[in-house]
Coordinates of C-alpha atoms and ligand atoms in Angstrom, one line a residue:
X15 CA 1.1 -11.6 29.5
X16 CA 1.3 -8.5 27.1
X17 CA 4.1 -9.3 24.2
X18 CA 4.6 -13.2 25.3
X19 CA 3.1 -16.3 22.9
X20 CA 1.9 -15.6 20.1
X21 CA 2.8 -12.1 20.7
X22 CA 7.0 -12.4 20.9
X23 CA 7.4 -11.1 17.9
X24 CA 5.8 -7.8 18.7
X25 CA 8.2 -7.3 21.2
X26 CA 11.9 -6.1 20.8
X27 CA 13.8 -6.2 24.5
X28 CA 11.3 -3.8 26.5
X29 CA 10.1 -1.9 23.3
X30 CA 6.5 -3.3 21.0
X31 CA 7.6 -3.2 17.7
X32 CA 5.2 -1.2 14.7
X33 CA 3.6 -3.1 12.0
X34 CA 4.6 -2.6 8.4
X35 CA 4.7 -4.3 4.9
X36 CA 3.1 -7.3 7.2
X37 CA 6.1 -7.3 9.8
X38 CA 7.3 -6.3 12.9
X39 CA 9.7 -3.4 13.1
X40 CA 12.3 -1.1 15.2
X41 CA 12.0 1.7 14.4
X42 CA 15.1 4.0 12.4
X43 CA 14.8 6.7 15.5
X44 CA 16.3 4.3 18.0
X45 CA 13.8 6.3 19.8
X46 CA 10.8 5.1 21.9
X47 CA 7.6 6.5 23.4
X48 CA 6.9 5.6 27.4
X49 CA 3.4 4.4 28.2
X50 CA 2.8 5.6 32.1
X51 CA 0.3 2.7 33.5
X52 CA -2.7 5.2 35.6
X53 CA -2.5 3.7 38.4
X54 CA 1.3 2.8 39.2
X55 CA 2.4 6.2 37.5
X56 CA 5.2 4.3 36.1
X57 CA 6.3 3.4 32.9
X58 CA 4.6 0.1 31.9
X59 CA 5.5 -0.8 28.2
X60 CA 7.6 1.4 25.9
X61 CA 6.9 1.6 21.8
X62 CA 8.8 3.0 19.0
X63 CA 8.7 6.7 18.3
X64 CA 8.0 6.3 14.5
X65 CA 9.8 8.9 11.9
X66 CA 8.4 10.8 8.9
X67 CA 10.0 8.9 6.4
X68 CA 8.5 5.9 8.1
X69 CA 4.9 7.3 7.3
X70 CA 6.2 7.6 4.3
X71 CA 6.9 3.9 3.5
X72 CA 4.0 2.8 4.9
X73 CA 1.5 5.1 3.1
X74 CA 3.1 4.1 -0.1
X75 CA 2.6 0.3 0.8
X76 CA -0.8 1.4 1.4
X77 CA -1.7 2.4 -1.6
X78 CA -0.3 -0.6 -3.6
X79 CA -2.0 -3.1 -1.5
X80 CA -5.3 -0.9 -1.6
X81 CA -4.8 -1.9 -5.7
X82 CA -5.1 -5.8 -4.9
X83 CA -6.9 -6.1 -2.2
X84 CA -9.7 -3.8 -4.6
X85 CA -10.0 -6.6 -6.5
X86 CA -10.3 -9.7 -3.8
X87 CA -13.8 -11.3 -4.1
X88 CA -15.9 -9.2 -1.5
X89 CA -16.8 -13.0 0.5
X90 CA -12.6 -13.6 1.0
X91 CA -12.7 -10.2 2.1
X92 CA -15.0 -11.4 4.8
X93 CA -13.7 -14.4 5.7
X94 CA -10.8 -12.7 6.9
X95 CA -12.5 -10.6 8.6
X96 CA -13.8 -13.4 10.2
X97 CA -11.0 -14.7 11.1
X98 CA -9.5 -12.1 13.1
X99 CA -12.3 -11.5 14.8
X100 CA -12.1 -15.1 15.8
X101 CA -8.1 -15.0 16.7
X102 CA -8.9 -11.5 18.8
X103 CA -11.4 -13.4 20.8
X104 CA -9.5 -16.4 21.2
X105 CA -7.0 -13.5 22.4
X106 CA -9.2 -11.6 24.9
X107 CA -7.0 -12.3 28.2
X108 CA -3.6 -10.4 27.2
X109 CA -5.2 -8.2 25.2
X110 CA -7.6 -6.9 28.0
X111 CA -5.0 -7.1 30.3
X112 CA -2.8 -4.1 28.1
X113 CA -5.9 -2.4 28.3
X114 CA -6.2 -2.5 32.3
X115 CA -2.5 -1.8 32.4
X116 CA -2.5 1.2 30.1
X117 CA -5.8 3.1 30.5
X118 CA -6.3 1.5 33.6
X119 CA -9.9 0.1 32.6
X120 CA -11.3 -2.4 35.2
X121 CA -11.2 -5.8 34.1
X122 CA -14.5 -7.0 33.7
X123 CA -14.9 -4.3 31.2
X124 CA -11.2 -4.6 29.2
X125 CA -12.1 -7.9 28.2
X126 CA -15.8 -7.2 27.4
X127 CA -14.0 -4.4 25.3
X128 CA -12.4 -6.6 23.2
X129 CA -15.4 -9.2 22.8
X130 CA -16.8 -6.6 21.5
X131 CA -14.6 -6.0 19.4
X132 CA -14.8 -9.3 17.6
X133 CA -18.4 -9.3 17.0
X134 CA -18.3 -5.7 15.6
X135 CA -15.6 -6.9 13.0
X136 CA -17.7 -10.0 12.2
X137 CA -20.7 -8.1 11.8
X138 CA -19.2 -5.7 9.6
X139 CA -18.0 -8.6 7.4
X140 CA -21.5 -10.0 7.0
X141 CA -22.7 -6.0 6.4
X142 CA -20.5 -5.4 3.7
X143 CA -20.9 -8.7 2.6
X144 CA -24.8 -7.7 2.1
X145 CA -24.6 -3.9 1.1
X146 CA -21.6 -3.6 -0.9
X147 CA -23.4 -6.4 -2.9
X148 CA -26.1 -4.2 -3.9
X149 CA -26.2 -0.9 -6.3
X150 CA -29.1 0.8 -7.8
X151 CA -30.6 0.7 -11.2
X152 CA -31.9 3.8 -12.3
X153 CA -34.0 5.0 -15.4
X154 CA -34.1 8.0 -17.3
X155 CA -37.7 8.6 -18.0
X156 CA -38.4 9.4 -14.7
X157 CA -36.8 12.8 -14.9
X158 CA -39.0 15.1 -17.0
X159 CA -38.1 15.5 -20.9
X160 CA -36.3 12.1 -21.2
X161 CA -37.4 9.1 -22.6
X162 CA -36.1 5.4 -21.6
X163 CA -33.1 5.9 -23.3
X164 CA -30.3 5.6 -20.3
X165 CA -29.7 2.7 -17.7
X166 CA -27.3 3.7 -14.9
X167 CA -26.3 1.4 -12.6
X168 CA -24.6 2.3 -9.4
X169 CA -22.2 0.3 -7.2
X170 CA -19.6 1.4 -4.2
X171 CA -15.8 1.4 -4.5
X172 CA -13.1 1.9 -2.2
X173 CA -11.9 5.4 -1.4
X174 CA -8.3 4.5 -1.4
X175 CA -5.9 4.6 2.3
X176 CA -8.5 5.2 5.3
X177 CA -6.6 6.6 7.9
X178 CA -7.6 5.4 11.3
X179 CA -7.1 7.6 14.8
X180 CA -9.1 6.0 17.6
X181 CA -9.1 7.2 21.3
X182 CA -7.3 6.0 24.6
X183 CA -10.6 4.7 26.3
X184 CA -11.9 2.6 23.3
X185 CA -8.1 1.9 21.5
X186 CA -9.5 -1.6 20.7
X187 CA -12.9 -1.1 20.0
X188 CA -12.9 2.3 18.4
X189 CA -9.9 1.2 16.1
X190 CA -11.7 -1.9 14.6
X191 CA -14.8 0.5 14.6
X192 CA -12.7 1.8 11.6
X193 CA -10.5 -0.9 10.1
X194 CA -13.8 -3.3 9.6
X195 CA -15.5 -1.3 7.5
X196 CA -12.3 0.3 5.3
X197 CA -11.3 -3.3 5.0
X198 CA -14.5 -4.8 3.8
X199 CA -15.0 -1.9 1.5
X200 CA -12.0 -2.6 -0.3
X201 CA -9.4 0.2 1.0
X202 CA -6.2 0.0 2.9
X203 CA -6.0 1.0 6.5
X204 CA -3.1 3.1 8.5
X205 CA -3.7 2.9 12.2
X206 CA -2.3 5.8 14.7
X207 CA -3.5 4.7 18.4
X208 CA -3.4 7.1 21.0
X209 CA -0.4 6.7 23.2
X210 CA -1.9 5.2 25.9
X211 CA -4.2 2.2 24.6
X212 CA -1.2 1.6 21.5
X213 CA 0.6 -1.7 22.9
X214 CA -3.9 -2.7 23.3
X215 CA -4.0 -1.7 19.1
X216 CA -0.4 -3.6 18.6
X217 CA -1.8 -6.8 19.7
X218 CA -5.1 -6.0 18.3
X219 CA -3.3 -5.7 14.8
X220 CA -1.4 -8.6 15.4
X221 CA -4.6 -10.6 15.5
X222 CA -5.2 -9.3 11.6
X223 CA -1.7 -10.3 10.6
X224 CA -2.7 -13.4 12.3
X225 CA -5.4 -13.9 10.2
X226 CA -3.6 -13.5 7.3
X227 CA -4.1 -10.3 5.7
X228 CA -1.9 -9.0 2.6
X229 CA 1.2 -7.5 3.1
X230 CA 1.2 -3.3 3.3
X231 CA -2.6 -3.5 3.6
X232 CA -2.9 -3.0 7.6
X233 CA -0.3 -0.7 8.5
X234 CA 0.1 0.5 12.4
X235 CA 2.7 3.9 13.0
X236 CA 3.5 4.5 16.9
X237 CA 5.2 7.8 18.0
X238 CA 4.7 11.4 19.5
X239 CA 1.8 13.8 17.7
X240 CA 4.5 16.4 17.4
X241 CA 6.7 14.4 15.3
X242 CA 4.1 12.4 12.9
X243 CA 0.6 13.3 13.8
X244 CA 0.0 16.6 11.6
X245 CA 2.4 15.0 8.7
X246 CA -0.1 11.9 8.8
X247 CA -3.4 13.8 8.8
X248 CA -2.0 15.9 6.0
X249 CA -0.2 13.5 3.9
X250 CA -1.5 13.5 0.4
X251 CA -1.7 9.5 0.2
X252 CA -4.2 10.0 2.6
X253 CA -8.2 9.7 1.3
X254 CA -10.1 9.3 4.3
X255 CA -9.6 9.8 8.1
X256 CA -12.1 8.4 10.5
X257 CA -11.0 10.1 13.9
X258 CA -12.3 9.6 17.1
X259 CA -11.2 12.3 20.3
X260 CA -11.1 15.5 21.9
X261 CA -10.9 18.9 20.0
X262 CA -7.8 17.8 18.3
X263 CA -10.3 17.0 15.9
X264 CA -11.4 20.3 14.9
X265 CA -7.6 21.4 13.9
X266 CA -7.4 17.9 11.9
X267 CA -10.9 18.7 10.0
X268 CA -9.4 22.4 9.3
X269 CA -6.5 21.0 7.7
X270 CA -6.9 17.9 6.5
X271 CA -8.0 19.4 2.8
X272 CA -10.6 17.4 0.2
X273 CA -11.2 14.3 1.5
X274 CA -14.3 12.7 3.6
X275 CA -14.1 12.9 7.3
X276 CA -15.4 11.0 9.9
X277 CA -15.3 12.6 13.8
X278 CA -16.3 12.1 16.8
X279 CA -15.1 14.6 19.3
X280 CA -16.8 14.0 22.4
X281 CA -20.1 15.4 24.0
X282 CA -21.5 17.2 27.3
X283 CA -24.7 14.7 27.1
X284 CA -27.8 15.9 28.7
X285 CA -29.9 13.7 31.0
X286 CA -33.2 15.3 31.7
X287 CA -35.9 13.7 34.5
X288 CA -39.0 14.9 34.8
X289 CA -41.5 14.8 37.6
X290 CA -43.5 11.9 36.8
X291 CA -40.1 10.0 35.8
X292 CA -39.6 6.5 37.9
X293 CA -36.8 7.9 40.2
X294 CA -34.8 4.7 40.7
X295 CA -34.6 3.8 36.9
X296 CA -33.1 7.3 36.7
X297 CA -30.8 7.1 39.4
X298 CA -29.7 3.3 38.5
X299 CA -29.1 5.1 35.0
X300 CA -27.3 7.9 36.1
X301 CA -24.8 5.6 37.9
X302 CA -24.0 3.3 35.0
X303 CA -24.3 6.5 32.3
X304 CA -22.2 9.4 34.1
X305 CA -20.0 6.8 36.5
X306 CA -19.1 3.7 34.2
X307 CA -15.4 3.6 33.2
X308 CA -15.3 7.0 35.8
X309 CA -16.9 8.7 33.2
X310 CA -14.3 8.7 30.8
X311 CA -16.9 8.2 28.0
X312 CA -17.6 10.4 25.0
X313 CA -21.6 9.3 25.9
X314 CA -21.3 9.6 29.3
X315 CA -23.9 11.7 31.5
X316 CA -22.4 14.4 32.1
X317 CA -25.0 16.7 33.4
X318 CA -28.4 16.2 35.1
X319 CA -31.2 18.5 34.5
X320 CA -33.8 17.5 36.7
X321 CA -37.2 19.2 37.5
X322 CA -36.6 21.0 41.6
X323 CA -39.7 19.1 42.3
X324 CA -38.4 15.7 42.3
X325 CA -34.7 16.8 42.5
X326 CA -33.8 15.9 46.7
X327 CA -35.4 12.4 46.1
X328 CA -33.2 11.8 43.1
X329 CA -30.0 13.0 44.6
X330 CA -30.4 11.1 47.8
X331 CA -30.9 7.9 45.6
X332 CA -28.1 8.6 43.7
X333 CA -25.8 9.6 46.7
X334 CA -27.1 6.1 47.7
X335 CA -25.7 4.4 45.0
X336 CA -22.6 6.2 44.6
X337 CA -21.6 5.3 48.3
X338 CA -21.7 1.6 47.0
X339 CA -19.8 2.4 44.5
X340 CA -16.1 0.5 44.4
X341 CA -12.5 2.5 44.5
X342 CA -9.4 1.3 43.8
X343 CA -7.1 -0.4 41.3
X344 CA -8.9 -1.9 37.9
X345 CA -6.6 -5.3 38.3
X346 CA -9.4 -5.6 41.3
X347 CA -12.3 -5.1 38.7
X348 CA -13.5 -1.5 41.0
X349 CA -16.3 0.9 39.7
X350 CA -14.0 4.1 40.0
X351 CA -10.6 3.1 38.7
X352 CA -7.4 6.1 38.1
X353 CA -8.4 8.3 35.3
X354 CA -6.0 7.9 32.5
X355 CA -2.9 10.8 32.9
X356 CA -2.3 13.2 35.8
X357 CA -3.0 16.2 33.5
X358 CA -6.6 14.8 33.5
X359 CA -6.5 14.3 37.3
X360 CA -5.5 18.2 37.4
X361 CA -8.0 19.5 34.6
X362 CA -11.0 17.4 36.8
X363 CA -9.8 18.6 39.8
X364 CA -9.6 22.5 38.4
X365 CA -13.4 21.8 37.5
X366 CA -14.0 20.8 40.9
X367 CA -12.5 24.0 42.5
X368 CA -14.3 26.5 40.2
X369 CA -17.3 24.7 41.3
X370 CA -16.7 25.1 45.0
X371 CA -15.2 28.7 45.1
X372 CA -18.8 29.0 43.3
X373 CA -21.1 27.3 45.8
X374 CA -22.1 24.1 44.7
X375 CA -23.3 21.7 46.8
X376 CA -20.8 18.9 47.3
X377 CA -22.6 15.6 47.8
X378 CA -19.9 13.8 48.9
X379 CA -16.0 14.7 50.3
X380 CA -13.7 15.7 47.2
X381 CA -11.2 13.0 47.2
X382 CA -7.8 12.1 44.8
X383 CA -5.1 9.9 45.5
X384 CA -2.8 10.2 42.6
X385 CA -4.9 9.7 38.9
X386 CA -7.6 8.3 41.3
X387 CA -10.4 10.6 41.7
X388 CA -13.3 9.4 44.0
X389 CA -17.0 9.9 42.7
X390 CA -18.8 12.9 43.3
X391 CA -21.9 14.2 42.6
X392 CA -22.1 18.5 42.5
X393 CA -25.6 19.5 43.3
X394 CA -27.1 22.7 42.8
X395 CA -24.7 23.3 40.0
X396 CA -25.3 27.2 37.7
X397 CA -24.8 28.0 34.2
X398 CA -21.6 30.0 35.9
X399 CA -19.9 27.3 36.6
X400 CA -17.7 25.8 34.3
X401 CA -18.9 22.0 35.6
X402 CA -22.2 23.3 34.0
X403 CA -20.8 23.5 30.1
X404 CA -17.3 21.5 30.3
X405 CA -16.6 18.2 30.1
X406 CA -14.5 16.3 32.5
X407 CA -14.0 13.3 31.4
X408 CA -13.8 12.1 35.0
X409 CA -16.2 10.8 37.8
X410 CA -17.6 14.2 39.0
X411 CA -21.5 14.7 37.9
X412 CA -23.2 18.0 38.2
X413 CA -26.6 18.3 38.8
X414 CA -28.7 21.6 37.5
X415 CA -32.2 21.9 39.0
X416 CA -35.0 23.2 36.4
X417 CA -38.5 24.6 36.8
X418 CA -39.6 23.7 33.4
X419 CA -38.7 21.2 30.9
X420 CA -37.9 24.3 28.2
X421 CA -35.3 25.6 30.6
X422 CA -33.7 22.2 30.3
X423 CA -33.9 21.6 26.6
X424 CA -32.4 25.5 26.9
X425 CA -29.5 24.1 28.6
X426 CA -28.9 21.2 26.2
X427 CA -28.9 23.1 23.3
X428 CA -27.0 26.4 24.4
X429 CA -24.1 23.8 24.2
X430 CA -21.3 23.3 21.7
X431 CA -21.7 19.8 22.0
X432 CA -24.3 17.7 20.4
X433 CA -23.7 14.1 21.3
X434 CA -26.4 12.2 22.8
X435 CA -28.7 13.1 25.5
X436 CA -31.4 11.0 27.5
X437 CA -34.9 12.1 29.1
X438 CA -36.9 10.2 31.4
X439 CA -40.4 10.3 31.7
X440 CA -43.1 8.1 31.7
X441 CA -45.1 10.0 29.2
X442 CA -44.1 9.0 25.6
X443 CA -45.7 11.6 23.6
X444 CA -43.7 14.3 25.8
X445 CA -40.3 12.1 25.3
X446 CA -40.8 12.4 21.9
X447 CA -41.2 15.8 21.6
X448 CA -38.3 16.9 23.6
X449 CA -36.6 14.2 21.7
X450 CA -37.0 16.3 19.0
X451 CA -36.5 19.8 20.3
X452 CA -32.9 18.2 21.9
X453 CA -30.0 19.1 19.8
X454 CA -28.4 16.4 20.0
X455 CA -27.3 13.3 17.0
X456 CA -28.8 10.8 19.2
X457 CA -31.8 11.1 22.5
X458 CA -32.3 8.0 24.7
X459 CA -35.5 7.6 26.1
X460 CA -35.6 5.8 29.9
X461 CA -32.2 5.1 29.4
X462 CA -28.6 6.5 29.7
X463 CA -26.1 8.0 26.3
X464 CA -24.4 4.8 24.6
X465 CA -22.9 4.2 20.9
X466 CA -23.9 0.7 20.8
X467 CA -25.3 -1.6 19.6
X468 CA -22.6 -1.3 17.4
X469 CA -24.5 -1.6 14.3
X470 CA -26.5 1.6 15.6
X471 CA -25.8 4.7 14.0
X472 CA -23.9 7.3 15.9
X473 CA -23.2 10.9 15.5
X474 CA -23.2 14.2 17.0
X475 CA -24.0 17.4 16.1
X476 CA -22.6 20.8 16.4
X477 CA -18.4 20.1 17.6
X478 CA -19.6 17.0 18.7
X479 CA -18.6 15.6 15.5
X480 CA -18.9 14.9 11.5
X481 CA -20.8 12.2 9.8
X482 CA -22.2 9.6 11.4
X483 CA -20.8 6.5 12.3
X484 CA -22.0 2.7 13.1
X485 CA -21.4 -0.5 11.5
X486 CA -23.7 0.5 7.9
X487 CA -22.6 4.1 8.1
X488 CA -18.8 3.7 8.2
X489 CA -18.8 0.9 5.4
X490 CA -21.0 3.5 3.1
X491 CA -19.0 6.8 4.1
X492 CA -15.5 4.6 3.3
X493 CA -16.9 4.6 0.1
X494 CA -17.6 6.1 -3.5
X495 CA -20.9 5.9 -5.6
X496 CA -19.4 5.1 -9.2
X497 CA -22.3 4.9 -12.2
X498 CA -22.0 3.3 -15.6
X499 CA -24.9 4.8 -17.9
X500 CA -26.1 2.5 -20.7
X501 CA -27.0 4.7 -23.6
X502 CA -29.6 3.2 -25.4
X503 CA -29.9 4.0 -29.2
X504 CA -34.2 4.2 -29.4
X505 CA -36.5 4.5 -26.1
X506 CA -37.0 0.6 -24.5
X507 CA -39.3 0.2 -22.0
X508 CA -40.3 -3.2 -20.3
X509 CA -44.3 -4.3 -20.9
X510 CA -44.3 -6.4 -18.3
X511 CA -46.7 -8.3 -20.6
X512 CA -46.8 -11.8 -22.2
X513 CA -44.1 -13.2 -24.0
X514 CA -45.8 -13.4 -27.4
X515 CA -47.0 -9.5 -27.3
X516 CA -43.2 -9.1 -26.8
X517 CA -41.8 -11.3 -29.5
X518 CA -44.2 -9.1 -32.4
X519 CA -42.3 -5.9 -31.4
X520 CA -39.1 -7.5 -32.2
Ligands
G3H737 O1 -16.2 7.5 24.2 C1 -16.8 7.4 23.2 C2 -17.4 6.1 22.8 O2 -17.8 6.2 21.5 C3 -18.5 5.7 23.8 O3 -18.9 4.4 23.6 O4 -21.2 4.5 24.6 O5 -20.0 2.3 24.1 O6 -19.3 3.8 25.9 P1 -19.9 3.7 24.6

């Protein structure tokens, strides 16, 4: 159970303590923040409401331990990381259970979360372990007018405090996305989880304490956005924020001044079928990538552009497989599980309405019971209708029908998102050259949006997002290119010849 074993000390009366200078704390406020579980629409855990002054201490602490840890051997900084990956697994059980209770995710898939979780953190330790090893060597006489008169050799360094912001429907996975690779890079990491998903980060974190890490390095600050979200996105003893959300990314990037940013602020993916595409791959596909999690996934599908010719066969295989689809609570593992808050329930179900005062076609009953929002599948969906450009973050999938593949990569593109996308075809060369004209940081071929592996890179374009993350990318962008140049005082340059020719120019 949440807060219980190795846990208690996390938990103060009904209230999860935050994590600072490597210990559990109240916080000053005497205030705390109410978690509603999604399905029981009750409060299920409470945790403290964090103060300014707070941020302050731990963002101090941050920069101090950043110092040390700097100078740790790069292979202890691995085998720590090692560890807590190891202690998260061990811990999968509670830890998934916070996240069924909190973001309502089903279970099968909260405690795959966190699995996944540990192999991401021990792959980045073996990454870094290999690339922050390596530098360049450069010459100079391979720029024009120089002779071979400068070495410079390059290596990474830390950027300093990486402040971490991860999501409500990866709070485990997305945060460790980020803390691996600040941590193996050498900087110090402040962790803000969402509000729902937080008690999921507190034992997360608790795994890394666990495991040993130095005081003030991991830091975790719980509380409301209005009280310390802008003052910890634009605190100066911040140096880099790795962010992952909705639009609330776009104010953070506009204020967050000179430092390197890493976002990913969700995506309206396209998933294109043409006619000759193998109908029951797509619709398999389009069950898994637009209903998985009930589509509250940044990759998600989240509208279908299929050719008219081979549209009514695809929708009646996908109504097919969206009547087998399983409703209810995610203790019971089900498919379609509450969506996280009842303002997201109301935003789907304003999506829904604007589509029907519209005309689509409704392929099933428009259902809600509370958060819980049964699957639906809008055919005949136009450009009109707000289905067609927004994202819902919920189980409701429009389908656009297309009379030519340009009107579909049209469609894709005349979106502010840039996220992934997916065609299916069974013609290659044609996959590769929509690939291409998709505007999009990542295209699937035959198979749905996804970020992982976790080691792939992952990015979107347009307000999908800046920089590009993935296990290699995050460890280089939470990082600096230093260079020391060797000034040489007469040109050398190697012979590469026998040892004797050498010793007579000596
Ligand atoms: O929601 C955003 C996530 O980055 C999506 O991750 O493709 O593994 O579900 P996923």
């Amino acid at each position: 159970m949440a807060g219980t074993g190795v846990f208690s000390e996390i938990l103060d009366g009904d209230a999860f303590k935050y994590y600072s200078n490597g210990e559990w704390k109240k916080s000053s406020s005497g205030k705390t923040v109410a978690i509603v579980n999604p399905t029981t629409r009750k409060t299920q855990y409470k945790v403290q409401a964090c103060t300014q002054e707070e941020v302050n201490k731990v963002m101090e602490l941050a920069k101090s331990a950043q110092k040390t840890w700097a100078k740790t051997p790069l292979w202890k900084r691995a085998e720590l990381l090692h560890k807590a990956a190891a202690i998260l697994k061990e811990h999968k059980a509670p830890i998934a259970e916070c996240l069924i209770k909190e973001i309502a995710k089903p279970a099968k898939d909260s405690v795959t979360e966190v699995v996944r979780s540990g192999d991401l953190i021990s792959y980045t330790a073996e990454e870094g372990v290999r690339i922050l090893g390596e530098g360049k060597f450069l010459v100079s006489d391979s720029f024009p007018g120089n002779e071979r008169t400068k070495y410079c050799l390059t290596s990474k360094i830390p950027l300093g405090v990486v402040l971490a912001i991860p999501p409500f429907n990866y709070p485990v996975n997305l945060a460790v996305s980020k803390i691996g690779p600040a941590l193996i890079a050498g900087n110090s990491l402040v962790l803000k989880p969402p509000t729902q998903g937080a008690v999921s980060c507190l034992h997360m974190v608790h795994c890394f304490h666990l495991a040993g890490f130095p005081k003030g390095l991991i830091s975790c600050v719980t509380g409301k956005g209005s009280e310390i979200g802008d003052f910890l996105t634009m605190h100066p003893g911040v140096n880099c924020i790795s962010f992952t959300g909705g639009d609330t990314g776009i104010s953070i990037s506009k204020k967050a001044g000179m430092i390197p940013l890493q976002m990913e602020l969700g995506g309206k993916d396209a998933c294109i079928v043409l006619e000759d595409a193998d109908l029951d791959l797509v619709a398999a596909n389009i069950i898994k990538g637009g209903f998985s999690y009930s589509g509250q996934r940044c990759t998600a599908i989240k509208v279908v552009l299929v050719m008219e010719s081979v549209a009514d066969a695809l929708v009646e295989k996908v109504k097919a497989r969206v009547a087998k689809l399983r409703i209810g609570p995610p203790e019971d593992d089900c498919d379609i599980t509450p969506v996280v808050t009842e303002s997201s329930a109301n935003f789907i179900e304003g999506l829904v309405m604007d589509a029907k005062d519209k005309g689509a076609t409704f392929c099933q009953q428009y259902k809600r019971e509370g958060n819980l929002i049964w699957p639906l599948l809008l055919d005949n969906v136009r450009p009109d209708m707000r289905i067609a450009w927004e994202e819902p973050f919920g189980p409701i999938l429009p389908v656009i029908r297309i009379n030519s593949v340009e009107e579909g990569i049209h469609h894709c593109n005349a979106s502010n998102f840039g996220l992934q996308g997916c065609v299916f075809t069974k013609d290659i060369n044609k996959a590769v050259l929509i690939s291409d004209a998709m505007e999009t940081g990542t295209v699937q071929i035959n198979s749905a949006p996804a970020r992982g592996p976790d080691h792939f890179p992952f990015q979107g374009l347009k307000d999908s997002g800046i920089g590009s993350q993935g296990i290699t990318n995050s460890i280089d962008m939470m990082t600096k290119v230093k260079t020391t140049v060797i000034n040489l005082p007469s040109p050398s340059y190697s012979m590469g010849s026998s040892g004797s020719s050498i010793r007579s120019r000596i």
